[in-house]
Coordinates of C-alpha atoms and ligand atoms in Angstrom, one line a residue:
M241 CA -21.8 10.5 1.3
I242 CA -18.7 11.7 0.6
T243 CA -17.2 14.9 1.2
E244 CA -14.2 17.0 0.6
Q245 CA -11.7 17.8 3.4
K246 CA -9.1 20.0 3.8
T247 CA -6.6 19.4 7.2
A248 CA -5.6 22.8 8.4
N249 CA -3.1 23.3 6.4
G250 CA -4.8 23.0 2.9
F251 CA -3.7 18.9 2.3
Q252 CA -7.0 17.7 0.5
Y253 CA -8.9 14.6 1.5
I254 CA -12.1 12.9 0.3
E255 CA -14.3 11.8 3.3
I256 CA -16.2 9.2 2.5
E257 CA -19.4 7.4 5.2
N258 CA -21.7 4.7 4.5
K259 CA -23.6 2.5 6.7
S260 CA -20.7 -0.5 7.0
C261 CA -17.9 2.0 7.5
T262 CA -15.8 5.3 7.2
A263 CA -12.4 6.2 5.0
K264 CA -10.2 8.7 4.2
V265 CA -8.4 9.2 0.7
A266 CA -5.9 11.5 -0.3
L267 CA -5.5 13.3 -3.5
Q268 CA -2.0 13.1 -3.2
G269 CA -1.3 9.6 -4.0
G270 CA -4.4 8.2 -4.0
H271 CA -3.4 7.4 -0.9
L272 CA -6.3 5.6 1.5
F273 CA -5.1 6.8 4.7
H274 CA -8.2 5.3 7.2
Y275 CA -11.0 2.8 6.9
Q276 CA -12.8 2.1 9.8
Q277 CA -15.7 -0.7 9.8
H278 CA -18.7 0.8 12.4
G279 CA -18.2 -0.6 15.9
Q280 CA -14.7 -1.9 14.5
K281 CA -11.5 -0.3 15.2
P282 CA -9.5 1.3 12.2
L283 CA -7.9 -1.4 9.9
L284 CA -4.8 0.6 8.8
W285 CA -1.8 2.6 10.6
V286 CA -1.1 6.1 10.2
S287 CA 1.7 7.3 12.2
S288 CA 0.5 10.1 14.7
K289 CA 3.7 12.1 13.2
S290 CA 3.0 11.4 9.8
H291 CA 3.1 14.7 8.0
F292 CA 0.4 15.3 5.5
K293 CA 2.1 18.2 3.4
E294 CA 2.5 18.3 -0.4
G295 CA 5.4 16.2 -1.4
K296 CA 5.6 13.8 1.1
A297 CA 4.3 10.7 1.2
I298 CA 1.9 9.7 4.4
R299 CA 3.5 7.4 6.3
G300 CA 0.6 4.8 6.9
G301 CA -2.8 4.0 5.1
I302 CA -2.0 2.8 1.6
P303 CA 0.9 4.2 -0.1
I304 CA 1.4 3.4 -3.6
C305 CA 4.3 2.4 -4.5
W306 CA 5.1 3.0 -8.6
P307 CA 6.3 2.7 -10.9
W308 CA 9.3 1.5 -9.2
F309 CA 9.6 -0.4 -5.9
G310 CA 12.0 0.4 -3.4
K311 CA 14.9 2.0 -5.0
H312 CA 15.2 2.8 -8.4
S313 CA 17.4 0.1 -10.3
A314 CA 19.6 2.8 -12.5
D315 CA 19.7 5.8 -10.6
P316 CA 19.5 5.5 -6.8
T317 CA 18.8 9.8 -6.9
L318 CA 15.3 8.8 -7.8
P319 CA 12.5 8.8 -5.8
Q320 CA 12.4 5.5 -3.5
H321 CA 9.1 3.5 -4.1
G322 CA 8.5 6.1 -7.3
F323 CA 6.6 9.2 -7.5
A324 CA 3.2 8.5 -7.4
R325 CA 2.4 8.2 -4.0
T326 CA 3.6 12.2 -3.9
S327 CA 1.4 12.7 -7.5
T328 CA -2.0 14.7 -7.1
F329 CA -4.6 12.1 -8.4
E330 CA -8.3 13.2 -10.1
L331 CA -10.6 12.0 -8.6
L332 CA -13.2 10.9 -11.8
E333 CA -16.2 9.4 -10.4
V334 CA -17.8 8.1 -7.0
K335 CA -20.2 5.2 -7.1
E336 CA -23.1 4.4 -4.2
R337 CA -23.0 1.0 -5.1
D338 CA -25.6 0.4 -2.1
E339 CA -25.8 1.4 1.2
N340 CA -22.9 -0.4 2.2
S341 CA -20.9 0.7 -0.4
T342 CA -18.8 3.3 -2.1
E343 CA -16.7 3.3 -5.0
L344 CA -14.2 5.8 -6.3
T345 CA -11.8 6.2 -9.5
L346 CA -9.1 8.0 -9.4
L347 CA -6.5 9.2 -12.2
M348 CA -3.0 10.1 -12.8
L349 CA -1.9 10.8 -16.2
S350 CA 2.0 11.2 -17.4
S351 CA 2.8 14.3 -17.8
A352 CA 6.0 16.5 -18.4
E353 CA 7.5 16.4 -15.0
T354 CA 6.7 12.8 -15.2
H355 CA 8.3 12.1 -18.3
T356 CA 11.7 13.8 -16.5
L357 CA 11.6 10.7 -13.7
W358 CA 10.3 7.6 -16.1
P359 CA 10.2 8.7 -20.1
Y360 CA 6.8 6.9 -20.7
Q361 CA 3.1 7.9 -21.2
F362 CA 0.7 6.4 -18.8
Q363 CA -2.7 6.1 -17.5
L364 CA -2.6 5.3 -13.7
L365 CA -6.3 4.2 -13.0
L366 CA -7.2 3.8 -9.3
H367 CA -10.4 2.4 -7.9
I368 CA -11.4 2.0 -4.6
T369 CA -14.2 0.1 -2.8
V370 CA -14.9 0.3 0.8
G371 CA -18.1 -1.6 2.6
Q372 CA -17.6 -4.3 4.4
T373 CA -14.6 -5.1 3.0
L374 CA -11.8 -3.2 0.9
S375 CA -10.6 -3.3 -2.2
L376 CA -8.0 -1.5 -4.3
A377 CA -7.7 -2.2 -8.0
L378 CA -4.5 -0.1 -9.3
T379 CA -4.4 0.0 -13.2
S380 CA -1.2 0.9 -15.2
R381 CA -2.0 1.4 -18.8
N382 CA 0.5 2.1 -21.8
C383 CA -0.7 5.0 -23.5
D384 CA 3.2 5.0 -25.0
T385 CA 4.6 3.4 -28.8
K386 CA 7.5 1.2 -26.4
P387 CA 6.6 -1.2 -23.5
F388 CA 7.5 -0.5 -20.0
T389 CA 8.0 -2.5 -17.3
I390 CA 6.7 -2.1 -13.7
S391 CA 7.1 -2.9 -10.2
S392 CA 5.3 -1.7 -7.5
A393 CA 3.1 -2.6 -4.1
L394 CA -0.2 -1.5 -2.5
H395 CA 1.7 -1.2 0.7
S396 CA -0.5 -1.9 3.2
Y397 CA 0.3 -0.8 6.4
F398 CA -2.0 -2.8 9.5
A399 CA -3.0 -1.6 12.6
V400 CA -2.0 -4.3 15.2
S401 CA -2.8 -4.9 18.7
E402 CA 1.1 -5.4 19.9
I403 CA 3.7 -6.9 17.2
G404 CA 4.2 -9.8 19.8
D405 CA 0.8 -11.0 19.6
V406 CA 0.9 -10.9 15.4
S407 CA 1.5 -13.9 12.9
V408 CA 0.9 -14.4 9.4
K409 CA -0.3 -17.4 7.5
G410 CA 0.3 -18.4 3.7
L411 CA 4.3 -17.3 2.9
E412 CA 5.1 -21.0 4.3
G413 CA 8.3 -22.6 2.7
K414 CA 8.2 -19.6 -0.2
E415 CA 11.2 -17.9 -0.7
Y416 CA 12.1 -14.5 0.0
W417 CA 15.0 -12.0 -0.4
N418 CA 16.1 -10.2 2.6
A419 CA 16.5 -7.1 2.5
L420 CA 18.5 -6.8 5.2
T421 CA 21.3 -9.2 4.5
G422 CA 20.7 -9.4 1.0
D423 CA 20.5 -13.5 1.2
C424 CA 17.3 -15.2 0.0
E425 CA 16.0 -17.8 2.2
I426 CA 13.2 -20.2 2.6
Q427 CA 9.7 -19.0 4.9
Q428 CA 9.7 -21.7 7.7
G429 CA 6.2 -22.1 9.3
S430 CA 4.2 -18.4 10.0
I431 CA 5.5 -15.3 10.1
H432 CA 6.2 -13.8 13.8
I433 CA 7.9 -10.4 14.4
R434 CA 10.8 -10.6 17.2
E435 CA 13.1 -7.6 15.4
E436 CA 13.3 -5.6 12.1
V437 CA 12.0 -7.8 9.5
D438 CA 12.3 -6.7 5.4
R439 CA 11.6 -9.4 2.9
V440 CA 9.8 -9.7 -0.3
Y441 CA 8.1 -13.3 -1.0
Q442 CA 8.3 -14.0 -4.6
Q443 CA 5.9 -16.3 -5.9
T444 CA 3.0 -16.3 -3.6
T445 CA 0.0 -17.7 -4.8
D446 CA -2.3 -18.0 -2.1
P447 CA -4.5 -15.4 0.0
L448 CA -2.9 -14.2 3.6
Q449 CA -4.0 -14.2 6.9
L450 CA -3.1 -11.7 9.5
S451 CA -3.9 -12.3 12.7
D452 CA -3.2 -10.4 16.5
A453 CA -5.1 -10.8 19.7
D454 CA -8.5 -8.8 18.6
R455 CA -9.3 -10.0 14.5
S456 CA -8.0 -11.6 12.2
V457 CA -7.7 -10.0 8.3
R458 CA -7.9 -11.7 5.0
I459 CA -5.7 -10.4 2.4
S460 CA -6.2 -11.6 -1.2
S461 CA -4.6 -10.2 -4.4
A462 CA -4.6 -10.6 -8.1
G463 CA -2.1 -9.5 -10.2
S464 CA 0.1 -10.2 -8.1
A465 CA 2.8 -12.4 -7.4
S466 CA 4.8 -10.9 -4.8
A467 CA 4.2 -9.8 -1.1
V468 CA 6.5 -7.6 1.2
V469 CA 6.8 -8.0 5.0
W470 CA 8.4 -4.9 6.6
N471 CA 8.7 -3.8 10.3
P472 CA 11.1 -1.3 11.4
W473 CA 11.7 -2.9 14.7
K474 CA 13.0 -0.2 17.4
E475 CA 15.9 1.3 16.1
K476 CA 14.8 2.1 12.9
S477 CA 11.2 3.4 14.1
A478 CA 13.3 5.8 16.5
K479 CA 15.3 6.9 13.4
M480 CA 12.4 8.1 11.1
G481 CA 11.4 11.5 11.8
D482 CA 7.6 10.7 11.1
M483 CA 7.0 7.7 13.7
E484 CA 7.0 7.3 17.0
N485 CA 9.9 5.6 18.7
D486 CA 8.0 3.2 20.0
A487 CA 5.4 2.9 16.4
Y488 CA 7.1 -1.0 15.8
R489 CA 4.7 -2.2 18.0
T490 CA 1.5 -1.5 16.7
M491 CA 1.7 -1.4 12.8
L492 CA 2.7 -4.1 10.3
C493 CA 3.4 -3.9 6.3
I494 CA 2.1 -6.6 4.0
E495 CA 2.3 -5.4 0.9
T496 CA 0.9 -6.5 -2.0
A497 CA 3.4 -6.1 -4.7
N498 CA 4.6 -6.8 -8.4
A499 CA 8.6 -6.8 -6.7
L500 CA 11.9 -8.0 -8.3
Q501 CA 11.1 -11.1 -10.4
D502 CA 7.6 -10.0 -10.7
A503 CA 7.7 -6.7 -12.1
R504 CA 5.4 -6.6 -15.0
T505 CA 6.0 -5.4 -18.5
V506 CA 3.1 -3.4 -20.2
L507 CA 3.2 -3.8 -24.3
P508 CA 1.9 -0.3 -26.0
G509 CA -2.2 -0.2 -26.0
E510 CA -1.9 -2.5 -23.0
E511 CA -2.6 -2.4 -19.1
H512 CA -2.0 -4.7 -15.8
T513 CA -3.9 -4.0 -12.9
L514 CA -2.6 -5.1 -9.3
Q515 CA -5.5 -5.6 -6.9
L516 CA -6.1 -5.9 -3.2
R517 CA -9.1 -7.0 -0.7
L518 CA -9.0 -7.1 2.7
T519 CA -11.7 -8.6 4.6
A520 CA -11.5 -8.6 8.3
A521 CA -13.2 -10.5 11.4
A522 CA -13.0 -10.2 14.8
V523 CA -11.3 -13.1 16.9
K524 CA -14.1 -14.4 19.0
Ligands
BG6_252 C1 9.4 -1.3 2.5 C2 11.2 -1.4 2.2 O1 8.6 -1.4 1.6 O2 9.0 0.5 2.7 C3 11.7 -1.2 3.1 O3 10.6 -3.2 2.2 C4 11.5 0.7 3.7 O4 12.6 -1.6 2.9 C5 9.9 0.8 3.8 O5 12.2 1.1 4.8 C6 9.5 2.1 4.2 O6 9.9 2.9 2.5 P1 9.9 4.6 2.8 O7 10.1 5.1 1.8 O8 8.1 4.7 3.0 O9 10.2 5.3 4.1

């Protein structure tokens, strides 16, 4: 079952409920900001100070960074992480695949407004499937007469029991660009977060595994060969207007990306799909 909802200040979202889970998706940004299997804790972290307001990205859930990830390479005055996360998507279709699984299709089209930020004709299609697992597929179609290059991310904010409990496996031996120092380094062993971390891992091949005291989450991807790991830690959390001071203790971003060397060029009439599937299991 899906219902159309609005927050007190008129921010529109869709609420989904089936036999497996509940989920919420905002039309702004096609932004899934809640996913919870019945009897489990929410999988995704959302800031209690997040704005649910037009033109401001929700702090948490899975924002879509598109058509560029991070700062625009040529013009730093353009919005960080592109414009998809603050653009309105249209809900095209809802399918109840079975009693456990619901699929939403959302669409964003190029317009005169997007043209001023990024001069291409495109269709951006988002499929979200919520059930015993959570899947997202983001398809970028080039409807222009010239090729375009996109960098992007499904910027998942995971809720974790306590940051000190966390480990991330699957990136051992991978090279990463450390955004805090500008250096390239090699990941030694699994990841534990003990300080601010902002890294873009390259040539990722395997599913990742995020574990904390309560559960283990398998993060599988397709159409992606890069992943971002981000935790702002103490000082940055405190400086961000839409995060509680100690928010860094209960969240970790692991983003399924097409970033840096993994940016993708899409030819006229062609498309590229970035996919993510999350499967959570409780630790016994
Ligand atoms: C991460 C970046 O993906 O997003 C970080 O690697 C950035 O550098 C973070 O700080 C949050 O970005 P924003 O624009 O949502 O504040």
